[in-house]
mmCIF file of C-alpha atoms and ligand atoms in Angstrom:
data_model
loop_
_atom_site.group_PDB
_atom_site.id
_atom_site.type_symbol
_atom_site.label_atom_id
_atom_site.label_comp_id
_atom_site.label_asym_id
_atom_site.label_seq_id
_atom_site.Cartn_x
_atom_site.Cartn_y
_atom_site.Cartn_z
ATOM 1 C CA MET A 1 89.820 65.784 87.671
ATOM 2 C CA LYS A 2 90.390 68.076 84.660
ATOM 3 C CA ILE A 3 89.961 71.714 85.716
ATOM 4 C CA VAL A 4 90.338 74.498 83.150
ATOM 5 C CA VAL A 5 91.437 77.813 84.638
ATOM 6 C CA ILE A 6 90.418 80.699 82.394
ATOM 7 C CA GLY A 7 92.927 83.481 83.087
ATOM 8 C CA GLY A 8 95.280 80.756 84.337
ATOM 9 C CA THR A 9 98.341 82.904 83.573
ATOM 10 C CA GLY A 10 97.192 85.869 85.724
ATOM 11 C CA LEU A 11 97.856 86.766 89.375
ATOM 12 C CA ILE A 12 95.227 84.446 90.886
ATOM 13 C CA GLY A 13 95.124 82.013 87.955
ATOM 14 C CA SER A 14 98.801 81.054 88.021
ATOM 15 C CA LYS A 15 98.704 80.412 91.793
ATOM 16 C CA LEU A 16 95.482 78.422 91.417
ATOM 17 C CA VAL A 17 96.870 76.213 88.630
ATOM 18 C CA ASN A 18 99.930 75.392 90.789
ATOM 19 C CA LYS A 19 97.819 74.573 93.846
ATOM 20 C CA LEU A 20 95.453 72.310 91.873
ATOM 21 C CA ARG A 21 98.389 70.480 90.256
ATOM 22 C CA GLU A 22 99.994 69.971 93.692
ATOM 23 C CA GLN A 23 96.751 68.250 94.716
ATOM 24 C CA GLY A 24 97.061 65.912 91.714
ATOM 25 C CA HIS A 25 94.431 67.503 89.471
ATOM 26 C CA GLU A 26 94.865 68.071 85.758
ATOM 27 C CA ALA A 27 94.780 71.877 85.845
ATOM 28 C CA VAL A 28 95.018 73.625 82.488
ATOM 29 C CA ALA A 29 95.939 77.317 82.271
ATOM 30 C CA ALA A 30 93.815 78.905 79.552
ATOM 31 C CA ALA A 31 94.585 82.418 78.303
ATOM 32 C CA PRO A 32 95.339 84.112 74.971
ATOM 33 C CA ASN A 33 99.022 83.232 75.189
ATOM 34 C CA THR A 34 98.186 79.532 75.676
ATOM 35 C CA GLY A 35 95.885 79.667 72.618
ATOM 36 C CA VAL A 36 92.537 80.185 74.393
ATOM 37 C CA ASN A 37 90.620 83.417 73.901
ATOM 38 C CA THR A 38 87.199 83.637 75.520
ATOM 39 C CA LEU A 39 86.345 86.833 73.607
ATOM 40 C CA THR A 40 86.684 85.167 70.213
ATOM 41 C CA GLY A 41 86.030 81.555 71.264
ATOM 42 C CA GLU A 42 89.443 80.492 69.905
ATOM 43 C CA GLY A 43 90.670 77.248 71.462
ATOM 44 C CA LEU A 44 87.671 76.851 73.808
ATOM 45 C CA ALA A 45 86.198 73.680 72.278
ATOM 46 C CA GLU A 46 89.572 71.919 72.427
ATOM 47 C CA VAL A 47 90.555 72.971 75.954
ATOM 48 C CA LEU A 48 87.163 72.089 77.457
ATOM 49 C CA LYS A 49 87.180 68.513 76.127
ATOM 50 C CA GLY A 50 86.908 66.202 79.148
ATOM 51 C CA ALA A 51 86.825 69.080 81.675
ATOM 52 C CA SER A 52 84.704 68.623 84.805
ATOM 53 C CA VAL A 53 85.161 72.147 86.150
ATOM 54 C CA VAL A 54 85.898 75.591 84.690
ATOM 55 C CA VAL A 55 87.229 78.337 86.946
ATOM 56 C CA ASP A 56 87.047 81.823 85.442
ATOM 57 C CA VAL A 57 89.628 84.133 87.007
ATOM 58 C CA SER A 58 90.166 86.182 83.854
ATOM 59 C CA ASN A 59 90.105 89.967 83.768
ATOM 60 C CA SER A 60 89.593 92.529 81.055
ATOM 61 C CA PRO A 61 92.767 94.101 79.661
ATOM 62 C CA SER A 62 90.892 97.437 79.465
ATOM 63 C CA TRP A 63 88.777 98.870 82.293
ATOM 64 C CA ASP A 64 87.027 101.480 80.115
ATOM 65 C CA ASP A 65 83.283 101.178 80.751
ATOM 66 C CA ALA A 66 82.347 99.833 77.296
ATOM 67 C CA ALA A 67 85.411 97.592 76.915
ATOM 68 C CA VAL A 68 85.069 95.910 80.305
ATOM 69 C CA LEU A 69 81.332 95.325 79.837
ATOM 70 C CA ASN A 70 81.980 93.818 76.413
ATOM 71 C CA PHE A 71 84.765 91.647 77.861
ATOM 72 C CA PHE A 72 82.761 90.093 80.698
ATOM 73 C CA GLU A 73 79.514 89.740 78.701
ATOM 74 C CA THR A 74 81.027 88.294 75.535
ATOM 75 C CA SER A 75 83.580 86.063 77.213
ATOM 76 C CA THR A 76 81.090 84.709 79.778
ATOM 77 C CA ARG A 77 78.484 84.008 77.055
ATOM 78 C CA ASN A 78 81.075 82.180 74.956
ATOM 79 C CA LEU A 79 82.424 80.254 77.899
ATOM 80 C CA LEU A 80 79.015 79.083 79.164
ATOM 81 C CA SER A 81 77.938 78.051 75.682
ATOM 82 C CA TYR A 82 81.106 75.982 75.045
ATOM 83 C CA GLU A 83 80.840 74.519 78.565
ATOM 84 C CA ALA A 84 77.279 73.348 77.866
ATOM 85 C CA THR A 85 78.453 71.555 74.714
ATOM 86 C CA ALA A 86 81.414 70.008 76.546
ATOM 87 C CA GLY A 87 79.267 68.848 79.494
ATOM 88 C CA VAL A 88 81.141 70.838 82.154
ATOM 89 C CA GLY A 89 79.529 70.244 85.575
ATOM 90 C CA HIS A 90 80.680 73.269 87.607
ATOM 91 C CA HIS A 91 81.403 76.860 86.588
ATOM 92 C CA VAL A 92 83.308 78.808 89.246
ATOM 93 C CA ALA A 93 83.811 82.554 88.785
ATOM 94 C CA LEU A 94 85.778 85.033 90.845
ATOM 95 C CA SER A 95 84.040 88.338 91.543
ATOM 96 C CA VAL A 96 84.301 91.066 94.158
ATOM 97 C CA ALA A 97 82.723 91.534 97.617
ATOM 98 C CA GLY A 98 80.100 94.303 97.475
ATOM 99 C CA THR A 99 79.671 94.047 93.675
ATOM 100 C CA ASP A 100 75.853 94.340 93.877
ATOM 101 C CA GLN A 101 76.154 97.721 95.612
ATOM 102 C CA LEU A 102 78.709 99.192 93.209
ATOM 103 C CA SER A 103 76.641 99.577 90.029
ATOM 104 C CA GLU A 104 77.689 103.238 89.624
ATOM 105 C CA SER A 105 81.049 101.843 88.523
ATOM 106 C CA GLY A 106 81.500 100.696 84.914
ATOM 107 C CA TYR A 107 83.815 97.896 86.083
ATOM 108 C CA PHE A 108 81.257 96.622 88.583
ATOM 109 C CA ARG A 109 78.375 96.885 86.083
ATOM 110 C CA ALA A 110 80.431 94.470 83.998
ATOM 111 C CA LYS A 111 80.907 92.092 86.963
ATOM 112 C CA ILE A 112 77.148 92.293 87.695
ATOM 113 C CA ALA A 113 76.466 91.385 84.036
ATOM 114 C CA GLN A 114 78.926 88.467 84.282
ATOM 115 C CA GLU A 115 77.222 87.146 87.420
ATOM 116 C CA LYS A 116 73.732 87.503 85.871
ATOM 117 C CA LEU A 117 74.724 85.383 82.855
ATOM 118 C CA ILE A 118 76.140 82.704 85.156
ATOM 119 C CA LYS A 119 73.008 82.616 87.338
ATOM 120 C CA GLU A 120 70.735 82.391 84.267
ATOM 121 C CA SER A 121 72.749 79.592 82.667
ATOM 122 C CA PRO A 122 71.767 75.931 83.237
ATOM 123 C CA ILE A 123 75.334 75.064 84.285
ATOM 124 C CA PRO A 124 75.779 74.501 88.047
ATOM 125 C CA TYR A 125 77.919 77.301 89.464
ATOM 126 C CA THR A 126 79.607 78.916 92.422
ATOM 127 C CA ILE A 127 80.357 82.653 92.387
ATOM 128 C CA VAL A 128 83.185 83.605 94.746
ATOM 129 C CA HIS A 129 83.114 87.169 96.082
ATOM 130 C CA ALA A 130 86.608 88.097 97.274
ATOM 131 C CA THR A 131 87.660 91.291 98.993
ATOM 132 C CA GLN A 132 90.485 93.419 97.532
ATOM 133 C CA PHE A 133 93.852 91.698 97.130
ATOM 134 C CA PHE A 134 96.891 93.110 98.994
ATOM 135 C CA GLU A 135 98.591 92.957 95.581
ATOM 136 C CA PHE A 136 95.971 95.434 94.247
ATOM 137 C CA LEU A 137 96.682 98.280 96.714
ATOM 138 C CA LYS A 138 98.990 100.110 94.298
ATOM 139 C CA GLY A 139 96.510 99.503 91.461
ATOM 140 C CA LEU A 140 93.824 101.024 93.671
ATOM 141 C CA ALA A 141 95.959 104.143 94.000
ATOM 142 C CA ASP A 142 96.463 104.201 90.222
ATOM 143 C CA ILE A 143 92.698 104.226 89.524
ATOM 144 C CA SER A 144 92.017 106.824 92.257
ATOM 145 C CA MET A 145 94.091 109.742 90.969
ATOM 146 C CA VAL A 146 92.717 113.288 91.015
ATOM 147 C CA GLY A 147 95.429 115.460 89.512
ATOM 148 C CA ASP A 148 98.674 114.178 91.042
ATOM 149 C CA LYS A 149 97.132 112.957 94.322
ATOM 150 C CA VAL A 150 95.382 109.738 95.305
ATOM 151 C CA HIS A 151 91.838 110.451 96.550
ATOM 152 C CA LEU A 152 90.226 107.621 98.501
ATOM 153 C CA PRO A 153 87.247 107.298 100.819
ATOM 154 C CA ALA A 154 88.229 106.490 104.431
ATOM 155 C CA VAL A 155 85.858 103.496 104.533
ATOM 156 C CA LEU A 156 86.511 100.047 105.960
ATOM 157 C CA PHE A 157 87.708 97.071 103.934
ATOM 158 C CA GLN A 158 89.106 93.632 104.715
ATOM 159 C CA PRO A 159 91.713 92.860 102.036
ATOM 160 C CA MET A 160 93.444 89.519 101.574
ATOM 161 C CA ALA A 161 96.520 87.911 100.043
ATOM 162 C CA ALA A 162 96.224 86.591 96.472
ATOM 163 C CA ASP A 163 97.642 83.318 97.744
ATOM 164 C CA ASP A 164 94.688 82.920 100.154
ATOM 165 C CA VAL A 165 92.279 83.810 97.335
ATOM 166 C CA ALA A 166 93.764 81.058 95.165
ATOM 167 C CA SER A 167 93.592 78.503 98.024
ATOM 168 C CA ALA A 168 89.948 79.307 98.719
ATOM 169 C CA VAL A 169 88.950 79.250 95.036
ATOM 170 C CA GLY A 170 90.803 75.944 94.616
ATOM 171 C CA GLY A 171 88.863 74.383 97.491
ATOM 172 C CA ILE A 172 85.589 75.593 96.002
ATOM 173 C CA ALA A 173 86.511 74.334 92.526
ATOM 174 C CA VAL A 174 86.947 70.749 93.724
ATOM 175 C CA GLY A 175 83.770 70.898 95.832
ATOM 176 C CA GLN A 176 80.106 70.708 94.869
ATOM 177 C CA PRO A 177 78.476 73.684 93.089
ATOM 178 C CA THR A 178 76.471 75.828 95.528
ATOM 179 C CA ASN A 179 74.441 77.627 92.818
ATOM 180 C CA ASP A 180 74.991 80.622 95.042
ATOM 181 C CA MET A 181 77.619 83.161 96.083
ATOM 182 C CA VAL A 182 80.378 82.395 98.581
ATOM 183 C CA GLU A 183 82.290 85.243 100.239
ATOM 184 C CA ILE A 184 85.965 85.237 101.163
ATOM 185 C CA GLY A 185 87.985 87.948 102.891
ATOM 186 C CA GLY A 186 91.108 88.786 104.853
ATOM 187 C CA PRO A 187 91.645 88.416 108.615
ATOM 188 C CA GLU A 188 91.798 92.151 109.474
ATOM 189 C CA GLN A 189 89.905 95.357 108.742
ATOM 190 C CA PHE A 190 91.613 98.579 107.681
ATOM 191 C CA ARG A 191 90.607 101.984 106.346
ATOM 192 C CA VAL A 192 91.181 102.056 102.593
ATOM 193 C CA ASP A 193 93.117 105.352 102.567
ATOM 194 C CA GLU A 194 95.357 104.273 105.478
ATOM 195 C CA LEU A 195 96.421 100.957 103.970
ATOM 196 C CA VAL A 196 97.022 102.398 100.500
ATOM 197 C CA ARG A 197 99.125 105.162 102.127
ATOM 198 C CA ARG A 198 101.168 102.517 103.978
ATOM 199 C CA ARG A 199 101.612 100.418 100.865
ATOM 200 C CA LEU A 200 102.801 103.359 98.754
ATOM 201 C CA ALA A 201 105.259 104.385 101.483
ATOM 202 C CA ILE A 202 106.715 100.852 101.528
ATOM 203 C CA LEU A 203 107.044 100.976 97.742
ATOM 204 C CA LYS A 204 108.757 104.416 98.044
ATOM 205 C CA ASP A 205 105.954 105.769 95.867
ATOM 206 C CA HIS A 206 105.709 109.388 96.970
ATOM 207 C CA ARG A 207 102.145 110.109 95.847
ATOM 208 C CA GLU A 208 100.065 111.785 98.547
ATOM 209 C CA VAL A 209 96.949 109.893 99.650
ATOM 210 C CA ILE A 210 94.029 112.127 100.624
ATOM 211 C CA ALA A 211 91.148 110.804 102.758
ATOM 212 C CA ASP A 212 88.328 112.377 100.794
ATOM 213 C CA PRO A 213 84.711 111.798 101.867
ATOM 214 C CA LYS A 214 83.594 112.611 98.309
ATOM 215 C CA ALA A 215 86.069 110.219 96.668
ATOM 216 C CA LEU A 216 84.644 107.316 94.691
ATOM 217 C CA TYR A 217 85.794 103.704 94.807
ATOM 218 C CA SER A 218 86.372 102.604 91.192
ATOM 219 C CA GLY A 219 83.773 105.196 90.151
ATOM 220 C CA ALA A 220 81.121 104.292 92.745
ATOM 221 C CA LYS A 221 80.020 105.971 95.981
ATOM 222 C CA VAL A 222 80.715 103.743 98.960
ATOM 223 C CA SER A 223 79.722 103.964 102.609
ATOM 224 C CA GLU A 224 81.497 102.764 105.749
ATOM 225 C CA ARG A 225 80.719 99.034 105.261
ATOM 226 C CA THR A 226 80.057 98.610 101.497
ATOM 227 C CA LEU A 227 83.374 96.832 100.842
ATOM 228 C CA LEU A 228 83.262 94.514 103.875
ATOM 229 C CA PRO A 229 82.364 90.847 103.473
ATOM 230 C CA GLY A 230 79.345 89.498 105.366
ATOM 231 C CA ASP A 231 79.455 87.594 108.659
ATOM 232 C CA ASN A 232 79.582 84.211 106.922
ATOM 233 C CA ALA A 233 82.682 84.982 104.849
ATOM 234 C CA ARG A 234 85.512 82.449 104.944
ATOM 235 C CA LEU A 235 88.613 84.310 106.094
ATOM 236 C CA GLY A 236 92.157 83.825 104.808
ATOM 237 C CA GLU A 237 94.984 83.542 107.345
ATOM 238 C CA THR A 238 97.607 85.891 105.954
ATOM 239 C CA ARG A 239 97.822 89.188 107.813
ATOM 240 C CA PHE A 240 99.060 92.289 106.017
ATOM 241 C CA GLU A 241 102.297 92.462 108.045
ATOM 242 C CA THR A 242 103.024 88.809 107.286
ATOM 243 C CA TRP A 243 102.343 89.308 103.583
ATOM 244 C CA LEU A 244 104.788 92.237 103.569
ATOM 245 C CA THR A 245 107.575 89.941 104.694
ATOM 246 C CA GLN A 246 106.820 87.514 101.874
ATOM 247 C CA SER A 247 108.129 87.976 98.347
ATOM 248 C CA ALA A 248 104.846 89.393 96.988
ATOM 249 C CA GLY A 249 104.889 92.208 99.515
ATOM 250 C CA THR A 250 108.473 93.218 98.960
ATOM 251 C CA ALA A 251 108.246 93.163 95.138
ATOM 252 C CA ARG A 252 108.382 96.728 93.862
ATOM 253 C CA ALA A 253 105.957 95.969 91.037
ATOM 254 C CA ALA A 254 103.197 94.575 93.243
HETATM 255 N N1 NAP B 1 91.974 93.082 92.182
HETATM 256 C C1 NAP B 1 91.251 92.756 93.228
HETATM 257 O O1 NAP B 1 91.499 93.231 94.354
HETATM 258 C C2 NAP B 1 90.093 91.777 93.071
HETATM 259 C C3 NAP B 1 89.296 91.481 94.180
HETATM 260 C C4 NAP B 1 88.286 90.526 94.054
HETATM 261 C C5 NAP B 1 88.092 89.889 92.816
HETATM 262 N N2 NAP B 1 88.866 90.211 91.744
HETATM 263 C C6 NAP B 1 88.642 89.495 90.461
HETATM 264 O O2 NAP B 1 89.709 88.563 90.288
HETATM 265 C C7 NAP B 1 89.777 88.205 88.913
HETATM 266 C C8 NAP B 1 91.218 87.940 88.527
HETATM 267 O O3 NAP B 1 92.025 89.063 88.789
HETATM 268 P P1 NAP B 1 93.615 89.009 88.572
HETATM 269 O O4 NAP B 1 94.148 90.250 89.230
HETATM 270 O O5 NAP B 1 94.155 87.663 88.939
HETATM 271 O O6 NAP B 1 93.712 89.191 86.981
HETATM 272 P P2 NAP B 1 95.035 89.348 86.092
HETATM 273 O O7 NAP B 1 96.276 89.086 86.863
HETATM 274 O O8 NAP B 1 94.910 90.668 85.378
HETATM 275 O O9 NAP B 1 94.881 88.174 85.032
HETATM 276 C C9 NAP B 1 93.903 88.214 84.058
HETATM 277 C C10 NAP B 1 93.957 86.929 83.263
HETATM 278 O O10 NAP B 1 92.912 86.979 82.266
HETATM 279 C C11 NAP B 1 93.478 86.552 81.045
HETATM 280 N N3 NAP B 1 92.733 87.067 79.907
HETATM 281 C C12 NAP B 1 92.672 88.345 79.438
HETATM 282 N N4 NAP B 1 91.935 88.379 78.291
HETATM 283 C C13 NAP B 1 91.520 87.101 78.056
HETATM 284 C C14 NAP B 1 90.766 86.494 77.031
HETATM 285 N N5 NAP B 1 90.246 87.212 76.003
HETATM 286 N N6 NAP B 1 90.555 85.162 77.070
HETATM 287 C C15 NAP B 1 91.064 84.417 78.105
HETATM 288 N N7 NAP B 1 91.791 84.934 79.106
HETATM 289 C C16 NAP B 1 92.026 86.262 79.084
HETATM 290 C C17 NAP B 1 94.899 87.081 81.103
HETATM 291 O O11 NAP B 1 95.695 86.461 80.120
HETATM 292 P P3 NAP B 1 96.957 87.246 79.449
HETATM 293 O O12 NAP B 1 97.901 87.533 80.573
HETATM 294 O O13 NAP B 1 97.467 86.288 78.440
HETATM 295 O O14 NAP B 1 96.391 88.504 78.863
HETATM 296 C C18 NAP B 1 95.284 86.696 82.519
HETATM 297 O O15 NAP B 1 95.613 85.339 82.576
HETATM 298 C C19 NAP B 1 89.052 89.320 88.150
HETATM 299 O O16 NAP B 1 87.882 88.797 87.547
HETATM 300 C C20 NAP B 1 88.671 90.348 89.214
HETATM 301 O O17 NAP B 1 87.405 90.930 88.988
HETATM 302 C C21 NAP B 1 89.862 91.130 91.849
#
């Protein structure tokens, strides 16, 4: 089966392409540096020829409110339109657990807009809502700075390894479209501030992490359970401590 992975050079995309190829599928990594740009439409007609499934795990290079909204709206519109012409039978998109409740955030307004376009399109789809990746904990600190300190709400979340995200998305991509949302998450719950504090300490990043009840998550107010997946979520196996012993966890850049 030919499966085009939009964002196939990124964190999740590169793992997904490898996993699909190991299973014998023709997985094609599509991204600007492979000649495919969903914002401009460049290369889309060619790469989608003969594709049964498209998996969109791309992300906007800029997270400014206007830029990220433009990225997800324009690229999703382009993608769905080229997919319709090419006869693609399943559009899979990766989004974030809790997205619907995070509309105060510019990033999440863009994800909501992406999901709306997918649901309104005639192409059969599955939207995958994943919890935060372990690999994103430092990035979460970076977007939560107030002055020189990291301010985070002490709410619950259930993060997961990027490798488990890619495995789950791969399984969904080769399955039937659900025309619905599927949730995936990690095996354990933590408090956001605690895990980011632990991660920064391991990385020898000396920024102080403050548990701040007024702190926003990516620009949105969150309550105790906003970021948790629902009871029916499929859970990845990799625990945080196990991930730390793997190469991704020990890499300074992650
Ligand atoms: N971070 C989290 O904790 C989390 C949790 C749940 C869901 N998600 C979702 O997971 C998805 C993937 O995240 P990620 O961290 O794997 O992303 P990433 O590593 O930043 O990769 C983004 C990919 O998108 C590609 N891309 C950028 N502009 C493009 C364009 N105009 N046309 C085609 N491709 C383009 C990039 O290509 P180049 O490298 O060539 O620029 C790269 O391959 C996102 O949609 C995000 O919302 C994230």
